[in-house]
Coordinates of C-alpha atoms and ligand atoms in Angstrom, one line a residue:
X1 CA 105.5 84.6 -1.0
X2 CA 106.0 82.1 -4.2
X3 CA 103.1 83.0 -7.0
X4 CA 102.0 80.4 -9.0
X5 CA 99.8 80.4 -11.8
X6 CA 98.2 77.0 -13.2
X7 CA 94.8 77.0 -15.5
X8 CA 93.0 74.4 -16.7
X9 CA 91.6 73.8 -20.6
X10 CA 88.5 76.6 -21.2
X11 CA 86.2 73.8 -21.8
X12 CA 83.7 74.4 -25.9
X13 CA 80.3 74.5 -24.7
X14 CA 79.6 71.7 -27.2
X15 CA 78.1 69.9 -25.2
X16 CA 77.4 68.8 -21.0
X17 CA 80.8 68.4 -18.6
X18 CA 81.3 64.4 -18.3
X19 CA 84.5 62.8 -16.1
X20 CA 86.9 64.0 -19.1
X21 CA 86.6 68.0 -18.2
X22 CA 85.6 67.2 -14.3
X23 CA 88.5 64.6 -13.9
X24 CA 91.2 67.9 -15.8
X25 CA 89.9 70.7 -13.9
X26 CA 90.2 67.6 -10.3
X27 CA 93.7 67.0 -11.2
X28 CA 94.4 71.5 -11.1
X29 CA 92.3 72.0 -8.8
X30 CA 95.1 69.5 -6.2
X31 CA 97.5 71.4 -8.0
X32 CA 96.5 74.3 -6.6
X33 CA 95.5 73.8 -3.2
X34 CA 99.1 71.7 -2.7
X35 CA 100.4 75.5 -3.2
X36 CA 97.9 77.2 -1.1
X37 CA 98.7 74.9 0.9
X38 CA 102.2 75.5 1.2
X39 CA 102.1 79.2 1.3
X40 CA 102.2 80.3 -2.3
X41 CA 100.1 83.2 -3.8
X42 CA 97.7 81.1 -6.2
X43 CA 96.2 82.4 -9.3
X44 CA 94.2 79.1 -10.4
X45 CA 91.9 80.1 -13.2
X46 CA 90.0 77.7 -15.2
X47 CA 86.6 79.5 -17.9
X48 CA 84.4 77.9 -21.4
X49 CA 85.7 78.4 -24.8
X50 CA 82.7 79.5 -26.3
X51 CA 84.0 80.1 -30.2
X52 CA 83.7 78.6 -33.4
X53 CA 82.2 75.8 -36.0
X54 CA 81.7 73.9 -33.1
X55 CA 79.7 75.2 -31.2
X56 CA 78.4 77.6 -34.0
X57 CA 75.9 74.2 -35.0
X58 CA 75.5 72.9 -31.1
X59 CA 73.5 76.0 -31.3
X60 CA 72.0 75.4 -34.2
X61 CA 70.4 72.0 -33.0
X62 CA 69.9 73.9 -30.1
X63 CA 67.5 75.9 -31.5
X64 CA 69.1 79.1 -30.2
X65 CA 71.0 81.9 -31.0
X66 CA 74.9 80.9 -30.5
X67 CA 75.5 83.5 -27.6
X68 CA 72.5 82.6 -25.8
X69 CA 73.7 78.9 -26.6
X70 CA 77.0 79.3 -25.0
X71 CA 75.0 80.7 -22.0
X72 CA 73.3 78.0 -20.7
X73 CA 76.5 75.2 -21.4
X74 CA 78.9 77.4 -19.9
X75 CA 76.9 78.0 -16.8
X76 CA 76.6 74.0 -16.4
X77 CA 80.5 74.5 -16.5
X78 CA 80.2 76.7 -13.3
X79 CA 77.5 74.4 -11.8
X80 CA 80.9 71.2 -12.5
X81 CA 82.6 73.2 -10.5
X82 CA 80.9 73.9 -7.8
X83 CA 80.0 70.2 -7.5
X84 CA 83.8 69.2 -7.8
X85 CA 84.6 72.3 -5.3
X86 CA 86.9 73.9 -7.3
X87 CA 89.3 77.1 -5.8
X88 CA 90.3 78.7 -9.3
X89 CA 90.3 81.8 -8.3
X90 CA 88.7 83.1 -12.4
X91 CA 86.2 81.4 -13.9
X92 CA 87.3 83.2 -18.5
X93 CA 84.3 83.1 -20.4
X94 CA 86.2 83.7 -24.0
X95 CA 83.1 86.0 -24.9
X96 CA 83.9 88.3 -22.0
X97 CA 85.0 91.3 -23.5
X98 CA 88.2 91.7 -21.9
X99 CA 89.1 88.8 -23.8
X100 CA 88.3 89.9 -27.7
X101 CA 90.5 92.9 -26.9
X102 CA 93.3 90.5 -25.7
X103 CA 92.9 88.4 -28.6
X104 CA 93.0 91.8 -30.9
X105 CA 96.2 93.0 -28.9
X106 CA 98.0 89.5 -29.8
X107 CA 96.9 90.0 -33.4
X108 CA 98.1 93.5 -33.6
X109 CA 101.6 92.2 -32.3
X110 CA 102.3 90.0 -34.0
X111 CA 100.7 91.1 -37.2
X112 CA 103.6 94.0 -36.3
X113 CA 106.1 91.5 -35.8
X114 CA 105.3 90.5 -39.9
X115 CA 104.3 86.9 -38.5
X116 CA 101.0 86.8 -39.9
X117 CA 99.4 87.2 -43.7
X118 CA 96.8 87.1 -46.2
X119 CA 96.9 84.2 -48.2
X120 CA 93.7 81.6 -49.4
X121 CA 93.5 77.8 -47.2
X122 CA 92.6 74.9 -49.6
X123 CA 93.5 71.8 -47.6
X124 CA 91.0 69.7 -45.1
X125 CA 89.2 70.5 -41.3
X126 CA 87.3 68.6 -39.1
X127 CA 85.4 70.4 -36.8
X128 CA 85.2 68.4 -34.4
X129 CA 88.9 69.4 -33.1
X130 CA 88.3 72.1 -35.0
X131 CA 91.9 71.9 -36.4
X132 CA 93.6 71.3 -40.0
X133 CA 94.7 68.1 -41.0
X134 CA 97.5 67.9 -43.4
X135 CA 96.6 65.6 -46.4
X136 CA 99.3 62.5 -45.0
X137 CA 96.6 63.0 -42.1
X138 CA 94.3 61.4 -43.0
X139 CA 92.6 58.1 -43.8
X140 CA 89.7 57.5 -46.4
X141 CA 87.6 54.7 -45.3
X142 CA 86.0 52.4 -48.0
X143 CA 82.3 54.7 -48.2
X144 CA 84.9 57.4 -49.1
X145 CA 84.3 58.9 -45.9
X146 CA 87.1 60.9 -44.6
X147 CA 88.4 60.9 -41.7
X148 CA 91.6 63.0 -39.8
X149 CA 93.2 59.2 -38.5
X150 CA 94.1 59.7 -34.8
X151 CA 91.5 61.1 -33.7
X152 CA 88.6 59.5 -35.8
X153 CA 86.4 62.7 -36.7
X154 CA 85.5 63.0 -40.1
X155 CA 87.1 66.3 -42.1
X156 CA 85.3 68.0 -45.3
X157 CA 87.4 70.1 -47.5
X158 CA 87.6 73.4 -47.3
X159 CA 88.7 76.8 -49.7
X160 CA 89.0 80.4 -48.4
X161 CA 91.0 83.0 -48.4
X162 CA 92.8 83.4 -44.9
X163 CA 94.7 85.1 -42.7
X164 CA 97.7 82.7 -41.9
X165 CA 100.6 82.6 -38.8
X166 CA 104.0 81.8 -39.9
X167 CA 104.5 79.2 -38.3
X168 CA 107.5 77.9 -39.8
X169 CA 109.5 80.2 -39.8
X170 CA 109.0 79.3 -35.9
X171 CA 110.2 75.6 -36.4
X172 CA 113.3 76.5 -35.6
X173 CA 113.9 78.9 -32.6
X174 CA 110.4 76.3 -31.1
X175 CA 113.2 73.2 -31.4
X176 CA 115.9 75.3 -29.7
X177 CA 113.4 76.4 -26.8
X178 CA 112.4 72.1 -26.4
X179 CA 116.0 71.7 -26.0
X180 CA 117.1 73.7 -24.0
X181 CA 113.5 73.4 -21.9
X182 CA 113.6 69.0 -21.6
X183 CA 110.5 69.4 -18.5
X184 CA 108.3 72.0 -20.7
X185 CA 106.5 70.0 -22.1
X186 CA 105.5 66.4 -19.9
X187 CA 105.7 63.5 -19.4
X188 CA 108.2 62.8 -22.0
X189 CA 106.1 60.5 -24.5
X190 CA 103.9 63.6 -25.8
X191 CA 107.5 65.2 -26.0
X192 CA 109.4 63.2 -28.4
X193 CA 106.1 62.7 -30.1
X194 CA 105.4 66.7 -30.7
X195 CA 110.0 66.7 -31.2
X196 CA 108.8 64.8 -34.2
X197 CA 105.9 66.5 -35.7
X198 CA 108.4 69.9 -34.7
X199 CA 111.6 67.4 -37.1
X200 CA 109.2 66.7 -39.5
X201 CA 108.7 70.4 -40.4
X202 CA 106.4 73.3 -39.7
X203 CA 103.8 74.8 -42.4
X204 CA 101.7 78.0 -41.6
X205 CA 98.9 77.7 -40.1
X206 CA 95.4 79.4 -41.0
X207 CA 94.4 81.0 -38.2
X208 CA 91.2 82.9 -39.6
X209 CA 88.0 81.4 -41.5
X210 CA 85.6 84.1 -43.7
X211 CA 83.1 81.2 -43.5
X212 CA 80.7 81.6 -41.0
X213 CA 80.7 83.9 -38.4
X214 CA 81.0 82.6 -34.5
X215 CA 84.7 83.9 -33.3
X216 CA 86.6 87.0 -32.6
X217 CA 86.5 89.4 -35.3
X218 CA 90.0 89.9 -36.8
X219 CA 91.2 93.2 -36.5
X220 CA 91.2 95.5 -39.6
X221 CA 88.9 92.3 -41.7
X222 CA 85.5 92.2 -40.8
X223 CA 84.8 89.7 -43.4
X224 CA 86.9 87.1 -41.7
X225 CA 86.8 85.7 -37.4
X226 CA 90.0 84.7 -35.9
X227 CA 90.4 80.4 -35.9
X228 CA 89.5 79.4 -32.2
X229 CA 92.4 77.7 -31.1
X230 CA 94.4 81.6 -31.7
X231 CA 91.9 83.0 -30.0
X232 CA 91.5 80.4 -27.3
X233 CA 95.0 80.1 -26.7
X234 CA 95.0 83.4 -24.9
X235 CA 92.3 83.2 -23.2
X236 CA 95.5 82.9 -20.5
X237 CA 97.1 85.7 -21.5
X238 CA 93.4 87.6 -21.5
X239 CA 93.1 87.0 -17.6
X240 CA 95.8 88.4 -16.2
X241 CA 94.5 91.3 -17.1
X242 CA 97.1 92.1 -20.6
X243 CA 97.6 94.0 -21.9
X244 CA 97.7 96.4 -19.0
X245 CA 100.9 95.7 -17.1
X246 CA 99.0 98.2 -14.7
X247 CA 96.3 94.3 -13.7
X248 CA 96.2 93.6 -9.9
X249 CA 97.4 89.9 -12.1
X250 CA 99.5 91.1 -14.5
X251 CA 102.7 89.1 -12.3
X252 CA 101.4 85.8 -12.7
X253 CA 102.1 86.1 -16.5
X254 CA 103.8 83.5 -17.6
X255 CA 101.5 81.8 -16.1
X256 CA 103.9 78.2 -13.7
X257 CA 101.7 75.0 -15.5
X258 CA 98.8 75.1 -17.9
X259 CA 97.4 71.4 -17.0
X260 CA 95.9 70.0 -20.6
X261 CA 94.1 66.5 -22.2
X262 CA 97.3 65.0 -24.2
X263 CA 94.6 65.2 -27.7
X264 CA 95.2 69.2 -27.2
X265 CA 98.9 69.3 -26.7
X266 CA 100.2 70.0 -29.5
X267 CA 98.8 73.0 -29.7
X268 CA 99.5 73.8 -26.1
X269 CA 102.9 72.6 -26.6
X270 CA 103.7 74.3 -30.9
X271 CA 101.3 77.3 -31.5
X272 CA 100.8 79.1 -27.9
X273 CA 104.9 79.4 -27.8
X274 CA 105.1 79.9 -31.5
X275 CA 102.1 83.0 -31.0
X276 CA 103.3 84.1 -27.7
X277 CA 107.4 84.6 -29.1
X278 CA 106.0 86.0 -32.0
X279 CA 104.8 89.0 -29.8
X280 CA 107.8 88.8 -27.6
X281 CA 105.8 87.3 -24.6
X282 CA 107.4 85.5 -22.0
X283 CA 107.0 81.7 -22.7
X284 CA 104.7 80.0 -19.8
X285 CA 106.4 77.5 -18.2
X286 CA 105.1 73.6 -18.4
X287 CA 102.8 72.3 -19.8
X288 CA 101.6 68.2 -18.0
X289 CA 98.8 67.2 -20.0
X290 CA 97.1 64.0 -18.6
X291 CA 96.1 60.7 -20.3
X292 CA 91.7 60.2 -21.7
X293 CA 89.2 57.2 -19.1
X294 CA 87.8 55.3 -21.2
X295 CA 83.6 54.0 -18.6
X296 CA 84.0 50.3 -19.1
X297 CA 86.7 49.5 -21.1
X298 CA 84.6 51.7 -23.8
X299 CA 85.3 55.0 -25.8
X300 CA 83.2 58.0 -23.3
X301 CA 81.0 58.9 -26.8
X302 CA 77.9 61.0 -27.2
X303 CA 77.4 58.9 -29.7
X304 CA 77.6 55.3 -27.2
X305 CA 75.1 58.2 -24.3
X306 CA 78.2 57.4 -21.5
X307 CA 79.7 60.0 -20.4
X308 CA 79.7 60.4 -16.9
X309 CA 78.3 63.5 -15.1
X310 CA 80.5 64.8 -12.9
X311 CA 77.2 65.2 -10.6
X312 CA 75.6 61.6 -10.4
X313 CA 78.8 60.6 -10.1
X314 CA 78.9 62.6 -7.0
X315 CA 75.8 61.8 -6.0
X316 CA 76.6 58.4 -6.2
X317 CA 79.6 58.2 -4.5
X318 CA 80.8 62.0 -3.1
X319 CA 82.8 64.3 -5.0
X320 CA 85.6 63.4 -1.7
X321 CA 85.8 58.8 -2.8
X322 CA 85.8 60.5 -6.7
X323 CA 87.6 63.2 -6.6
X324 CA 90.2 60.4 -4.7
X325 CA 89.5 57.7 -6.7
X326 CA 90.6 59.6 -10.3
X327 CA 93.4 60.9 -9.3
X328 CA 95.0 57.9 -7.4
X329 CA 93.2 54.8 -10.2
X330 CA 95.6 55.4 -12.0
X331 CA 99.7 57.3 -12.6
X332 CA 99.1 61.1 -14.0
X333 CA 99.4 61.1 -17.5
X334 CA 98.4 57.6 -18.1
X335 CA 95.1 55.9 -20.1
X336 CA 92.8 54.8 -17.7
X337 CA 89.3 53.0 -17.5
X338 CA 86.4 54.5 -15.1
X339 CA 85.1 51.0 -12.9
X340 CA 82.5 51.7 -10.0
X341 CA 84.0 48.3 -9.0
X342 CA 86.9 49.7 -8.4
X343 CA 85.5 53.0 -6.5
X344 CA 83.5 51.0 -4.6
X345 CA 86.4 48.4 -3.8
X346 CA 89.1 51.8 -2.8
X347 CA 86.3 53.7 -1.1
X348 CA 86.3 50.4 1.1
X349 CA 89.0 49.9 1.4
X350 CA 91.1 52.5 1.6
X351 CA 89.3 55.2 2.4
X352 CA 87.1 53.8 5.2
X353 CA 89.2 50.8 6.8
X354 CA 93.2 51.8 5.6
X355 CA 92.4 55.7 6.0
X356 CA 88.9 55.6 8.4
X357 CA 89.6 53.5 10.8
X358 CA 92.6 54.2 11.2
X359 CA 91.0 58.0 12.2
X360 CA 88.5 55.6 14.5
X361 CA 89.9 54.1 16.2
X362 CA 92.9 56.6 17.7
X363 CA 90.3 59.0 18.8
X364 CA 88.0 56.8 20.1
X365 CA 90.5 55.5 22.8
X366 CA 91.2 58.5 23.3
X367 CA 87.4 59.8 23.9
X368 CA 87.7 56.8 26.7
X369 CA 89.9 56.4 28.0
X370 CA 91.5 60.0 27.7
X371 CA 88.7 62.2 28.6
X372 CA 89.1 63.0 24.8
X373 CA 92.0 65.4 25.6
X374 CA 95.2 65.7 23.5
X375 CA 99.0 64.1 25.5
X376 CA 101.3 65.9 25.5
X377 CA 104.0 64.4 24.2
X378 CA 105.9 62.8 26.2
X379 CA 109.5 60.6 25.5
X380 CA 109.3 58.7 22.4
X381 CA 110.5 54.9 22.0
X382 CA 112.9 54.1 18.5
X383 CA 109.7 52.9 16.4
X384 CA 108.0 56.3 17.0
X385 CA 111.1 58.5 16.5
X386 CA 110.8 56.1 12.9
X387 CA 107.8 57.1 12.5
X388 CA 107.7 60.9 12.8
X389 CA 110.6 61.0 11.2
X390 CA 108.1 59.5 7.9
X391 CA 105.5 62.1 9.1
X392 CA 108.5 64.3 8.5
X393 CA 109.8 64.1 5.3
X394 CA 106.3 63.5 3.9
X395 CA 106.3 67.7 2.7
X396 CA 109.0 67.6 1.2
X397 CA 108.5 63.9 -0.4
X398 CA 104.8 65.6 -1.9
X399 CA 106.5 68.3 -2.7
X400 CA 108.6 66.7 -5.5
X401 CA 105.7 64.9 -7.2
X402 CA 103.2 67.4 -6.8
X403 CA 105.9 70.1 -9.1
X404 CA 106.2 66.7 -12.0
X405 CA 102.5 66.5 -11.5
X406 CA 102.9 63.1 -10.3
X407 CA 99.9 62.3 -8.6
X408 CA 99.2 59.0 -7.7
X409 CA 102.5 59.2 -6.6
X410 CA 101.7 61.1 -3.8
X411 CA 98.8 59.1 -2.5
X412 CA 101.4 56.5 -2.7
X413 CA 103.4 58.7 -0.8
X414 CA 100.0 59.4 1.7
X415 CA 99.2 55.9 1.8
X416 CA 102.8 55.6 3.7
X417 CA 102.8 56.4 6.5
X418 CA 98.4 55.5 7.1
X419 CA 99.5 51.8 6.1
X420 CA 102.7 52.3 8.5
X421 CA 100.1 54.2 10.8
X422 CA 97.8 50.8 11.2
X423 CA 101.1 48.4 12.2
X424 CA 102.8 50.7 14.4
X425 CA 99.0 51.4 16.1
X426 CA 98.4 47.0 16.0
X427 CA 101.5 46.6 17.8
X428 CA 102.2 49.2 20.1
X429 CA 98.8 47.8 20.6
X430 CA 97.2 50.4 23.1
X431 CA 94.0 49.4 24.0
X432 CA 95.6 46.9 26.1
X433 CA 98.5 49.3 28.0
X434 CA 95.2 50.6 29.9
X435 CA 96.0 49.3 33.3
X436 CA 100.1 47.8 32.7
X437 CA 101.4 51.2 30.1
X438 CA 99.4 53.5 31.1
X439 CA 101.9 56.8 30.6
X440 CA 102.9 55.1 27.9
X441 CA 99.7 54.9 26.3
X442 CA 99.6 58.6 26.2
X443 CA 102.3 58.2 24.2
X444 CA 101.3 56.0 22.1
X445 CA 98.0 57.8 21.8
X446 CA 99.8 61.2 20.8
X447 CA 101.9 60.2 18.3
X448 CA 99.0 58.6 16.7
X449 CA 96.9 61.9 16.9
X450 CA 101.0 63.9 14.7
X451 CA 100.5 61.0 12.3
X452 CA 96.5 61.6 11.8
X453 CA 97.4 65.9 12.0
X454 CA 99.7 65.2 8.9
X455 CA 98.1 62.9 7.6
X456 CA 94.5 65.3 7.6
X457 CA 97.1 68.6 5.9
X458 CA 98.8 66.4 3.5
X459 CA 95.9 65.0 2.1
X460 CA 93.3 68.1 1.8
X461 CA 94.1 68.9 -1.6
X462 CA 92.4 65.4 -2.6
X463 CA 90.2 65.8 -0.3
X464 CA 89.3 69.3 2.0
X465 CA 85.6 68.2 3.2
X466 CA 86.8 64.7 4.9
X467 CA 89.8 66.2 6.0
X468 CA 88.3 68.8 7.6
X469 CA 85.7 66.5 9.1
X470 CA 88.7 65.0 10.0
X471 CA 91.2 68.8 11.1
X472 CA 88.1 69.8 13.2
X473 CA 88.0 66.3 14.7
X474 CA 91.6 66.3 15.6
X475 CA 90.5 69.5 17.0
X476 CA 93.3 71.5 14.9
X477 CA 93.5 75.2 14.9
X478 CA 93.5 76.4 12.0
X479 CA 96.7 78.7 11.4
X480 CA 97.8 74.4 12.3
X481 CA 96.5 73.7 9.1
X482 CA 99.9 74.3 6.4
X483 CA 102.6 72.4 5.2
X484 CA 104.6 75.0 8.0
X485 CA 102.8 74.4 10.3
X486 CA 103.6 71.0 10.4
X487 CA 106.5 72.0 11.8
X488 CA 105.4 72.3 15.2
X489 CA 104.2 70.3 17.7
X490 CA 99.9 70.6 18.7
X491 CA 99.4 72.0 22.4
X492 CA 98.7 69.3 25.0
X493 CA 95.7 69.4 26.9
X494 CA 93.2 70.2 24.6
X495 CA 89.9 68.4 24.6
X496 CA 88.4 66.9 21.4
X497 CA 84.7 67.0 20.0
X498 CA 83.6 64.0 20.3
X499 CA 84.7 60.9 17.5
X500 CA 82.4 60.6 13.5
X501 CA 83.1 58.3 10.8
X502 CA 84.3 60.8 8.3
X503 CA 84.1 58.0 5.8
X504 CA 81.2 55.5 6.1
X505 CA 81.1 52.1 3.5
X506 CA 79.8 52.0 0.1
X507 CA 77.0 50.3 0.7
X508 CA 76.4 51.8 3.9
X509 CA 76.7 55.5 2.0
X510 CA 72.9 53.9 -0.6
X511 CA 71.5 53.3 2.5
X512 CA 71.5 56.5 4.2
X513 CA 71.3 58.2 0.8
X514 CA 67.7 55.3 0.5
X515 CA 64.2 57.5 1.9
X516 CA 63.5 56.1 5.1
X517 CA 60.1 53.9 5.0
Ligands
LIG601 N1 88.5 73.8 -26.1 C1 89.9 73.1 -26.0 C2 90.5 73.8 -25.0 C3 91.4 75.1 -25.4 S1 92.5 75.7 -24.3 C4 92.9 77.6 -24.2 C5 89.1 71.3 -26.0 N2 88.2 71.5 -25.6 S2 87.1 70.7 -24.6 O1 86.1 71.0 -23.0 O2 86.9 69.7 -26.0 O3 88.3 69.1 -23.9 C6 89.1 69.9 -22.8 C7 89.1 68.9 -21.4 O4 88.6 67.7 -21.5 C8 91.1 69.0 -22.5 O5 92.1 68.2 -21.8 C9 90.4 66.3 -22.7 O6 91.5 65.8 -22.5 C10 89.7 66.5 -21.5 N3 88.7 66.3 -22.5 C11 87.8 65.3 -22.2 N4 87.4 64.0 -22.6 C12 88.3 63.4 -22.0 C13 88.7 61.8 -21.8 N5 87.5 61.3 -21.8 N6 89.5 61.3 -20.9 C14 90.5 62.4 -19.8 N7 90.5 63.5 -21.0 C15 88.8 64.5 -21.3 O7 89.8 70.7 -25.8

């Protein structure tokens, strides 16, 4: 079985989950589910990033010890996964003993290879970004406040002894690696940004802090804890059981895909490969960096209090509609704006009308006119054959799109088939054939049932609950719910359960939730 290992970033536990975190998790979940549907052995990892000054400060503000605070917030991220139907295979926490071991081992290997040395750090640091900045990356405001120009996060001057990673020594190797692997970092715009940063010259990276304690201890130097990004990136190795070569998941390294937001592409596409090179380990195959969401035109932020809570979004719209909307609304890689009106419009037009009505019309005709029985395949007209050929080519097209993480494009390919099926049902008008040509009516309904089978299976990674309902109503056996199974016709003569609506309109959803008076 081909193997596929993909990861989300591990989420900082300094605050509660919001739409931004939900986005990365949902996208990764769709890709994981698609690979499973395609017969791959998948390892899908998510988790929480629990060390560092930012978490330590948030714990202090909450009046809790860092570990107790991390326990609380990490549990909320776990719940976010449940609420969104995320099918991860492991949830890693960076405070687990398995992770402390892996960090120490990676450090020692890099050190043994001469990539780590003791020095003195003096420069700008942003706790919010957990990142060091050069003087050329800083802006001073009129009131004297200093900010990191790009992220607008406050910075402070830090002066302390520090262990350094010899990043400058990896510049040529990193450049050669990126040039030999043009698909390593996508989308292309992000790759170009990274290449120009890389070409502008790399300075050594401070990878330990001596001014606070909440981190992974540096081996043989009790005064230092590791820089949170050295610790955090290592989680992807930890989860494979590294450094134990006999661990059950050892064969999953190197990862096939790290999915990340655009602001952390540099950490994944520069620092992480350099750390791995320093320890003589294979590099991941790809990093895809997605865009950012605003909400009704505004940047999401704690101070604005507009960080949308994934649980509330699921209560309002339903989890499948939310999953569908955020992957459909903007090409994956671009920024997006979350608007209530836009999600409601898509729910009504695309889910309830295009897809829901297609299923409803077909299934109720089968129920009424064929005693609910799925007919055997009949002779095909040119129209039937063309449409079924479009359905048959869909899995290969989707593989192509998913391999490029083109998630909105994959949905558009499926929607092309849905629109073609709607045009077909209108044109063939099977309801009018009952008296005039009942055999042809059977054949038309059979074509529609086959199309719905393909649509139900290929949409399963995006909307697992609703598509399970659809496939149940189509009486598709479990064994026929995979991409490979779409090539074999379903048996005729099978009785389908009574049809029921799959996607109520948004207004109807709200009515159903309102308490009965
Ligand atoms: N802990 C680091 C990642 C370490 S990975 C080894 C981190 N955590 S985070 O909680 O701040 O962010 C995690 C993810 O959420 C990132 O991929 C980030 O892009 C995403 N989002 C946070 N806010 C977002 C939006 N407003 N919109 C879309 N995604 C954004 O970074």
